[in-house]
mmCIF file of C-alpha atoms and ligand atoms in Angstrom:
data_model
loop_
_atom_site.group_PDB
_atom_site.id
_atom_site.type_symbol
_atom_site.label_atom_id
_atom_site.label_comp_id
_atom_site.label_asym_id
_atom_site.label_seq_id
_atom_site.Cartn_x
_atom_site.Cartn_y
_atom_site.Cartn_z
ATOM 1 C CA MET A 19 27.863 14.540 12.950
ATOM 2 C CA THR A 20 25.283 15.131 9.892
ATOM 3 C CA GLY A 21 22.091 13.645 10.406
ATOM 4 C CA TRP A 22 19.841 12.289 7.611
ATOM 5 C CA LEU A 23 16.439 10.920 7.050
ATOM 6 C CA ALA A 24 15.635 8.174 4.630
ATOM 7 C CA ILE A 25 12.163 7.282 3.993
ATOM 8 C CA ALA A 26 12.204 3.672 2.961
ATOM 9 C CA GLY A 27 10.081 1.034 1.807
ATOM 10 C CA LEU A 28 10.301 -2.484 2.948
ATOM 11 C CA GLY A 29 8.667 -4.294 0.109
ATOM 12 C CA PRO A 30 5.516 -6.553 0.571
ATOM 13 C CA GLY A 31 7.127 -9.021 3.045
ATOM 14 C CA ASP A 32 9.807 -11.196 1.624
ATOM 15 C CA ALA A 33 13.208 -10.347 2.521
ATOM 16 C CA ALA A 34 14.339 -10.822 -1.033
ATOM 17 C CA LEU A 35 12.121 -7.832 -2.233
ATOM 18 C CA VAL A 36 13.884 -5.308 0.205
ATOM 19 C CA THR A 37 16.130 -3.220 -2.339
ATOM 20 C CA PRO A 38 19.876 -3.266 -1.676
ATOM 21 C CA GLU A 39 19.377 0.697 -1.433
ATOM 22 C CA VAL A 40 17.171 -0.016 1.572
ATOM 23 C CA SER A 41 19.386 -2.422 2.904
ATOM 24 C CA ALA A 42 22.253 -0.181 2.975
ATOM 25 C CA ALA A 43 20.448 2.776 4.662
ATOM 26 C CA LEU A 44 19.333 0.374 7.382
ATOM 27 C CA ALA A 45 23.143 -0.752 7.718
ATOM 28 C CA GLU A 46 24.122 2.833 8.237
ATOM 29 C CA ALA A 47 21.172 3.827 10.408
ATOM 30 C CA THR A 48 21.255 4.744 14.329
ATOM 31 C CA ASP A 49 17.547 4.922 14.365
ATOM 32 C CA VAL A 50 14.548 3.256 12.636
ATOM 33 C CA LEU A 51 11.007 4.414 13.327
ATOM 34 C CA GLY A 52 7.653 3.184 11.928
ATOM 35 C CA TYR A 53 4.446 1.022 12.625
ATOM 36 C CA ALA A 54 5.467 -1.869 15.071
ATOM 37 C CA ARG A 55 4.775 -4.487 12.489
ATOM 38 C CA TYR A 56 7.108 -2.901 10.096
ATOM 39 C CA VAL A 57 9.897 -2.122 12.672
ATOM 40 C CA ALA A 58 9.686 -5.738 13.542
ATOM 41 C CA ARG A 59 10.920 -6.562 10.114
ATOM 42 C CA VAL A 60 14.175 -4.945 10.718
ATOM 43 C CA PRO A 61 16.824 -7.060 12.080
ATOM 44 C CA SER A 62 18.155 -5.516 15.512
ATOM 45 C CA ARG A 63 21.872 -5.169 16.140
ATOM 46 C CA GLU A 64 24.121 -2.906 18.282
ATOM 47 C CA GLY A 65 23.957 0.641 17.990
ATOM 48 C CA LEU A 66 20.579 0.786 16.286
ATOM 49 C CA ALA A 67 17.661 1.966 18.144
ATOM 50 C CA LEU A 68 14.175 0.584 17.172
ATOM 51 C CA HIS A 69 11.153 3.009 17.755
ATOM 52 C CA PRO A 70 8.023 1.064 17.163
ATOM 53 C CA SER A 71 4.765 3.073 17.278
ATOM 54 C CA GLU A 72 1.039 2.407 16.760
ATOM 55 C CA ASN A 73 -0.709 2.707 13.619
ATOM 56 C CA ARG A 74 -2.301 5.956 12.843
ATOM 57 C CA MET A 75 0.504 7.891 14.616
ATOM 58 C CA GLU A 76 1.795 8.978 11.197
ATOM 59 C CA LEU A 77 2.242 12.622 11.952
ATOM 60 C CA GLN A 78 4.033 12.257 15.508
ATOM 61 C CA ARG A 79 6.193 9.531 14.023
ATOM 62 C CA ALA A 80 7.253 11.862 11.181
ATOM 63 C CA GLU A 81 7.925 14.779 13.405
ATOM 64 C CA GLU A 82 10.219 12.612 15.833
ATOM 65 C CA ALA A 83 11.800 11.293 12.786
ATOM 66 C CA LEU A 84 12.587 14.828 11.804
ATOM 67 C CA ARG A 85 13.588 15.953 15.356
ATOM 68 C CA LEU A 86 16.078 12.766 15.549
ATOM 69 C CA ALA A 87 17.766 13.697 12.159
ATOM 70 C CA ALA A 88 17.967 17.355 13.278
ATOM 71 C CA ALA A 89 19.777 16.121 16.326
ATOM 72 C CA GLY A 90 22.377 14.325 14.131
ATOM 73 C CA ARG A 91 20.992 10.890 14.138
ATOM 74 C CA ARG A 92 20.827 8.671 10.989
ATOM 75 C CA VAL A 93 17.215 7.995 10.733
ATOM 76 C CA VAL A 94 15.185 5.352 8.708
ATOM 77 C CA ILE A 95 11.511 5.653 8.839
ATOM 78 C CA VAL A 96 9.981 2.513 7.380
ATOM 79 C CA SER A 97 6.887 1.706 5.496
ATOM 80 C CA SER A 98 5.913 -1.555 4.119
ATOM 81 C CA GLY A 99 5.715 -1.706 0.178
ATOM 82 C CA ASP A 100 6.548 1.599 -1.053
ATOM 83 C CA PRO A 101 6.844 4.689 1.179
ATOM 84 C CA GLY A 102 5.091 6.723 -1.115
ATOM 85 C CA VAL A 103 2.000 4.722 -1.582
ATOM 86 C CA PHE A 104 -0.672 5.364 1.011
ATOM 87 C CA ALA A 105 2.394 5.312 3.553
ATOM 88 C CA MET A 106 4.837 7.431 5.427
ATOM 89 C CA ALA A 107 6.502 9.564 2.766
ATOM 90 C CA ALA A 108 3.477 12.028 2.643
ATOM 91 C CA ALA A 109 3.206 12.248 6.403
ATOM 92 C CA VAL A 110 6.950 13.321 6.503
ATOM 93 C CA PHE A 111 6.501 16.198 4.014
ATOM 94 C CA GLU A 112 3.310 17.231 5.694
ATOM 95 C CA ALA A 113 5.254 17.472 9.152
ATOM 96 C CA LEU A 114 8.041 19.237 7.245
ATOM 97 C CA GLU A 115 5.422 21.865 6.003
ATOM 98 C CA GLY A 116 4.929 22.672 9.652
ATOM 99 C CA ALA A 117 8.354 22.987 10.446
ATOM 100 C CA PRO A 118 10.199 25.291 8.330
ATOM 101 C CA GLU A 119 13.395 25.128 10.481
ATOM 102 C CA LEU A 120 13.935 21.578 9.695
ATOM 103 C CA GLN A 121 13.606 22.060 5.851
ATOM 104 C CA ASN A 122 17.413 21.699 5.682
ATOM 105 C CA ILE A 123 17.722 18.200 6.773
ATOM 106 C CA PRO A 124 18.785 15.742 4.018
ATOM 107 C CA ILE A 125 15.998 13.523 3.014
ATOM 108 C CA ARG A 126 15.758 10.590 0.839
ATOM 109 C CA VAL A 127 12.869 8.674 -0.380
ATOM 110 C CA LEU A 128 13.848 5.068 -1.062
ATOM 111 C CA PRO A 129 11.300 3.080 -3.251
ATOM 112 C CA GLY A 130 10.156 -0.207 -2.296
ATOM 113 C CA VAL A 131 7.945 -2.730 -4.177
ATOM 114 C CA THR A 132 4.332 -1.833 -3.616
ATOM 115 C CA ALA A 133 1.814 -4.478 -2.642
ATOM 116 C CA MET A 134 -0.351 -3.672 -5.948
ATOM 117 C CA LEU A 135 2.748 -4.662 -8.082
ATOM 118 C CA ALA A 136 3.787 -7.953 -5.965
ATOM 119 C CA ALA A 137 -0.033 -8.892 -6.153
ATOM 120 C CA ALA A 138 -0.185 -8.266 -9.777
ATOM 121 C CA ALA A 139 2.970 -10.530 -10.488
ATOM 122 C CA ARG A 140 1.386 -13.340 -8.639
ATOM 123 C CA ALA A 141 -1.816 -13.143 -10.832
ATOM 124 C CA GLY A 142 0.140 -12.586 -14.255
ATOM 125 C CA ALA A 143 -0.228 -9.104 -15.770
ATOM 126 C CA PRO A 144 -3.634 -7.546 -14.579
ATOM 127 C CA LEU A 145 -1.999 -4.139 -14.573
ATOM 128 C CA GLY A 146 -0.656 -4.432 -18.299
ATOM 129 C CA HIS A 147 -2.970 -1.875 -19.492
ATOM 130 C CA ASP A 148 -4.237 1.570 -17.762
ATOM 131 C CA PHE A 149 -5.059 1.229 -14.082
ATOM 132 C CA CYS A 150 -5.547 3.320 -10.947
ATOM 133 C CA ALA A 151 -5.069 2.746 -7.245
ATOM 134 C CA ILE A 152 -7.526 3.303 -4.814
ATOM 135 C CA ASN A 153 -7.258 3.332 -0.879
ATOM 136 C CA LEU A 154 -10.407 2.181 0.516
ATOM 137 C CA SER A 155 -9.671 3.449 4.005
ATOM 138 C CA ASP A 156 -12.059 6.437 5.112
ATOM 139 C CA ASN A 157 -9.706 7.359 8.055
ATOM 140 C CA LEU A 158 -8.472 10.364 5.997
ATOM 141 C CA LYS A 159 -11.171 11.009 3.439
ATOM 142 C CA PRO A 160 -14.911 11.122 3.497
ATOM 143 C CA TRP A 161 -16.679 7.816 2.071
ATOM 144 C CA PRO A 162 -18.669 9.792 -0.766
ATOM 145 C CA LEU A 163 -15.259 10.510 -2.161
ATOM 146 C CA ILE A 164 -14.149 6.765 -2.254
ATOM 147 C CA GLU A 165 -17.597 6.053 -3.800
ATOM 148 C CA LYS A 166 -17.404 8.458 -6.618
ATOM 149 C CA ARG A 167 -13.995 7.672 -7.500
ATOM 150 C CA LEU A 168 -14.845 4.079 -7.695
ATOM 151 C CA ARG A 169 -17.842 4.806 -9.927
ATOM 152 C CA LEU A 170 -15.656 6.870 -12.343
ATOM 153 C CA ALA A 171 -12.540 4.476 -12.379
ATOM 154 C CA ALA A 172 -15.252 1.688 -13.381
ATOM 155 C CA GLU A 173 -16.606 3.984 -16.137
ATOM 156 C CA ALA A 174 -13.342 4.653 -17.256
ATOM 157 C CA ASP A 175 -12.677 1.276 -17.787
ATOM 158 C CA PHE A 176 -9.251 1.113 -15.429
ATOM 159 C CA ALA A 177 -8.043 -1.841 -13.841
ATOM 160 C CA ILE A 178 -8.424 -0.812 -10.236
ATOM 161 C CA ALA A 179 -6.017 -1.790 -7.389
ATOM 162 C CA MET A 180 -7.517 -1.331 -4.155
ATOM 163 C CA TYR A 181 -5.752 -0.798 -0.793
ATOM 164 C CA ASN A 182 -7.045 -1.378 2.784
ATOM 165 C CA PRO A 183 -10.166 -3.161 1.850
ATOM 166 C CA ARG A 184 -11.390 -3.962 5.401
ATOM 167 C CA SER A 185 -10.921 -3.053 8.700
ATOM 168 C CA ALA A 186 -12.448 -3.868 12.139
ATOM 169 C CA SER A 187 -13.801 -0.392 12.294
ATOM 170 C CA ARG A 188 -15.622 -0.459 9.075
ATOM 171 C CA PRO A 189 -16.559 -4.232 8.268
ATOM 172 C CA GLU A 190 -19.561 -3.333 5.958
ATOM 173 C CA GLY A 191 -17.582 -0.884 3.699
ATOM 174 C CA PHE A 192 -16.054 -3.589 1.406
ATOM 175 C CA ALA A 193 -19.454 -4.920 0.815
ATOM 176 C CA ARG A 194 -20.629 -1.753 -0.255
ATOM 177 C CA VAL A 195 -17.499 -1.492 -2.403
ATOM 178 C CA LEU A 196 -18.377 -4.668 -4.238
ATOM 179 C CA ASP A 197 -21.925 -3.439 -4.673
ATOM 180 C CA ILE A 198 -21.057 -0.143 -6.370
ATOM 181 C CA LEU A 199 -18.723 -1.976 -8.710
ATOM 182 C CA LYS A 200 -21.461 -4.492 -9.670
ATOM 183 C CA GLN A 201 -24.049 -1.354 -9.978
ATOM 184 C CA ALA A 202 -21.309 0.117 -12.469
ATOM 185 C CA GLY A 203 -21.756 -3.040 -14.690
ATOM 186 C CA CYS A 204 -18.507 -4.665 -13.668
ATOM 187 C CA GLY A 205 -19.969 -7.947 -12.508
ATOM 188 C CA HIS A 206 -18.492 -10.142 -15.151
ATOM 189 C CA ARG A 207 -14.960 -8.615 -14.666
ATOM 190 C CA LEU A 208 -12.367 -10.817 -12.954
ATOM 191 C CA ILE A 209 -11.332 -9.739 -9.557
ATOM 192 C CA ILE A 210 -8.103 -10.973 -7.759
ATOM 193 C CA PHE A 211 -7.672 -11.093 -3.845
ATOM 194 C CA ALA A 212 -4.081 -11.303 -3.090
ATOM 195 C CA HIS A 213 -3.595 -11.839 0.787
ATOM 196 C CA ALA A 214 -0.335 -11.457 2.471
ATOM 197 C CA VAL A 215 1.613 -11.652 -0.825
ATOM 198 C CA THR A 216 5.360 -12.982 -0.778
ATOM 199 C CA THR A 217 4.768 -13.980 3.060
ATOM 200 C CA PRO A 218 4.413 -17.813 4.188
ATOM 201 C CA ASN A 219 0.558 -16.935 4.563
ATOM 202 C CA GLU A 220 0.123 -15.838 0.922
ATOM 203 C CA ARG A 221 -3.124 -16.749 -0.693
ATOM 204 C CA ILE A 222 -4.522 -15.738 -4.191
ATOM 205 C CA GLU A 223 -7.888 -16.283 -5.206
ATOM 206 C CA MET A 224 -9.175 -15.097 -8.784
ATOM 207 C CA VAL A 225 -13.053 -15.049 -9.337
ATOM 208 C CA SER A 226 -15.811 -12.996 -11.228
ATOM 209 C CA LEU A 227 -17.052 -9.881 -9.303
ATOM 210 C CA ASP A 228 -20.289 -11.703 -9.242
ATOM 211 C CA GLU A 229 -18.750 -14.532 -7.348
ATOM 212 C CA ALA A 230 -16.881 -12.341 -4.943
ATOM 213 C CA ARG A 231 -17.892 -12.098 -1.354
ATOM 214 C CA PRO A 232 -16.756 -9.367 1.102
ATOM 215 C CA ASN A 233 -14.850 -11.794 3.499
ATOM 216 C CA MET A 234 -12.605 -12.798 0.765
ATOM 217 C CA ALA A 235 -10.603 -9.502 1.722
ATOM 218 C CA ASP A 236 -9.113 -8.421 4.955
ATOM 219 C CA MET A 237 -6.632 -5.779 6.048
ATOM 220 C CA ALA A 238 -3.660 -7.825 4.501
ATOM 221 C CA THR A 239 -5.340 -8.194 1.255
ATOM 222 C CA LEU A 240 -4.726 -6.249 -1.813
ATOM 223 C CA VAL A 241 -7.687 -6.452 -4.385
ATOM 224 C CA ILE A 242 -7.371 -5.927 -8.129
ATOM 225 C CA LEU A 243 -10.323 -5.753 -10.363
ATOM 226 C CA GLY A 244 -9.484 -6.342 -13.970
ATOM 227 C CA ASN A 245 -10.814 -3.972 -16.598
ATOM 228 C CA SER A 246 -13.524 -5.263 -19.262
ATOM 229 C CA ALA A 247 -10.913 -7.010 -21.388
ATOM 230 C CA THR A 248 -8.931 -8.557 -18.504
ATOM 231 C CA ARG A 249 -8.894 -12.512 -19.187
ATOM 232 C CA ARG A 250 -7.684 -15.768 -18.193
ATOM 233 C CA VAL A 251 -4.836 -17.849 -19.932
ATOM 234 C CA GLY A 252 -4.296 -21.025 -18.122
ATOM 235 C CA ARG A 253 -3.661 -20.167 -14.472
ATOM 236 C CA TRP A 254 -2.719 -16.657 -15.245
ATOM 237 C CA VAL A 255 -4.852 -13.370 -15.638
ATOM 238 C CA TYR A 256 -3.813 -10.607 -17.847
ATOM 239 C CA ALA A 257 -4.939 -7.405 -19.480
ATOM 240 C CA PRO A 258 -4.398 -7.134 -23.025
ATOM 241 C CA ARG A 259 -2.186 -4.678 -24.218
ATOM 242 C CA ARG A 260 -4.427 -3.186 -26.812
ATOM 243 C CA ALA A 261 -8.108 -1.423 -26.350
ATOM 244 C CA SER A 262 -10.401 -0.132 -28.842
HETATM 245 N N1 SAH B 250 2.834 1.393 1.460
HETATM 246 C C1 SAH B 250 2.186 0.051 1.252
HETATM 247 C C2 SAH B 250 0.836 0.150 1.477
HETATM 248 C C3 SAH B 250 0.116 0.535 2.844
HETATM 249 S S1 SAH B 250 -1.584 0.609 3.109
HETATM 250 C C4 SAH B 250 2.478 -0.551 -0.123
HETATM 251 O O1 SAH B 250 3.031 0.138 -0.891
HETATM 252 O O2 SAH B 250 2.182 -1.895 -0.351
HETATM 253 C C5 SAH B 250 -1.628 -1.123 3.649
HETATM 254 C C6 SAH B 250 -2.507 -2.076 2.605
HETATM 255 O O3 SAH B 250 -1.569 -2.512 1.537
HETATM 256 C C7 SAH B 250 -3.014 -3.199 3.146
HETATM 257 O O4 SAH B 250 -4.499 -3.280 3.667
HETATM 258 C C8 SAH B 250 -3.132 -4.172 1.979
HETATM 259 O O5 SAH B 250 -4.155 -3.762 1.126
HETATM 260 C C9 SAH B 250 -1.789 -3.690 1.294
HETATM 261 N N2 SAH B 250 -0.738 -4.542 1.605
HETATM 262 C C10 SAH B 250 0.340 -4.413 1.941
HETATM 263 N N3 SAH B 250 1.206 -5.466 2.071
HETATM 264 C C11 SAH B 250 0.399 -6.505 1.510
HETATM 265 C C12 SAH B 250 0.798 -7.617 1.092
HETATM 266 N N4 SAH B 250 1.962 -8.496 1.651
HETATM 267 N N5 SAH B 250 -0.033 -8.657 0.530
HETATM 268 C C13 SAH B 250 -1.327 -7.947 0.157
HETATM 269 N N6 SAH B 250 -1.681 -6.749 0.504
HETATM 270 C C14 SAH B 250 -0.710 -5.904 0.990
#
């Protein structure tokens, strides 16, 4: 039996946003690996082994997935949203770099709807002009680099999508993020807090940055700071397509 590995995105939460391609891979799989909360979203069935693991076990999980595929299993490693956005795809390729003997395994990366796009759709079109995405976790990069990127993104007038805004281990970090963006002159800009988008707990808040409070974000929140021209129309927020 020829094994393979699919690195799949489950989307932001709603089963309707799991792509048919991902559903087909899951239907053929013998093994599913991932962070326990994401594996819990995969319906169990006979012949399917579920391998939930803890957060921050990315490299070990990737190595295990490669080993299983090399042994002939049909393996899906799941992420929320898109697997290439602050998720498992990069971890798998990192593991592959360290294991040349596994580089012939058939690997596919199956895209998913990333949280940023689901959040933007709820708000209107805040990413309708140029934007960037920044992971606010300092787990894998130094905090000064996050601050530098925030300052330069603000200066370049990008809309900024922010992943991983808060965690128990660094509760003050997001307050600092809001301060940096205010100091960069963004206080008047609109900011969107999209919590648990497309799940039953969804909550969307839109305020100006000056009105934003750190506790408006938790780890299930995707934050989008608009650019300087982003504005409201009725209950919607959008970034005009033209810039001068
Ligand atoms: N690969 C994922 C991102 C993983 S990082 C993706 O493409 O979406 C985890 C962060 O994603 C969370 O801290 C949060 O900022 C964001 N996120 C994931 N799902 C979300 C959802 N349903 N609603 C809002 N934010 C979400």
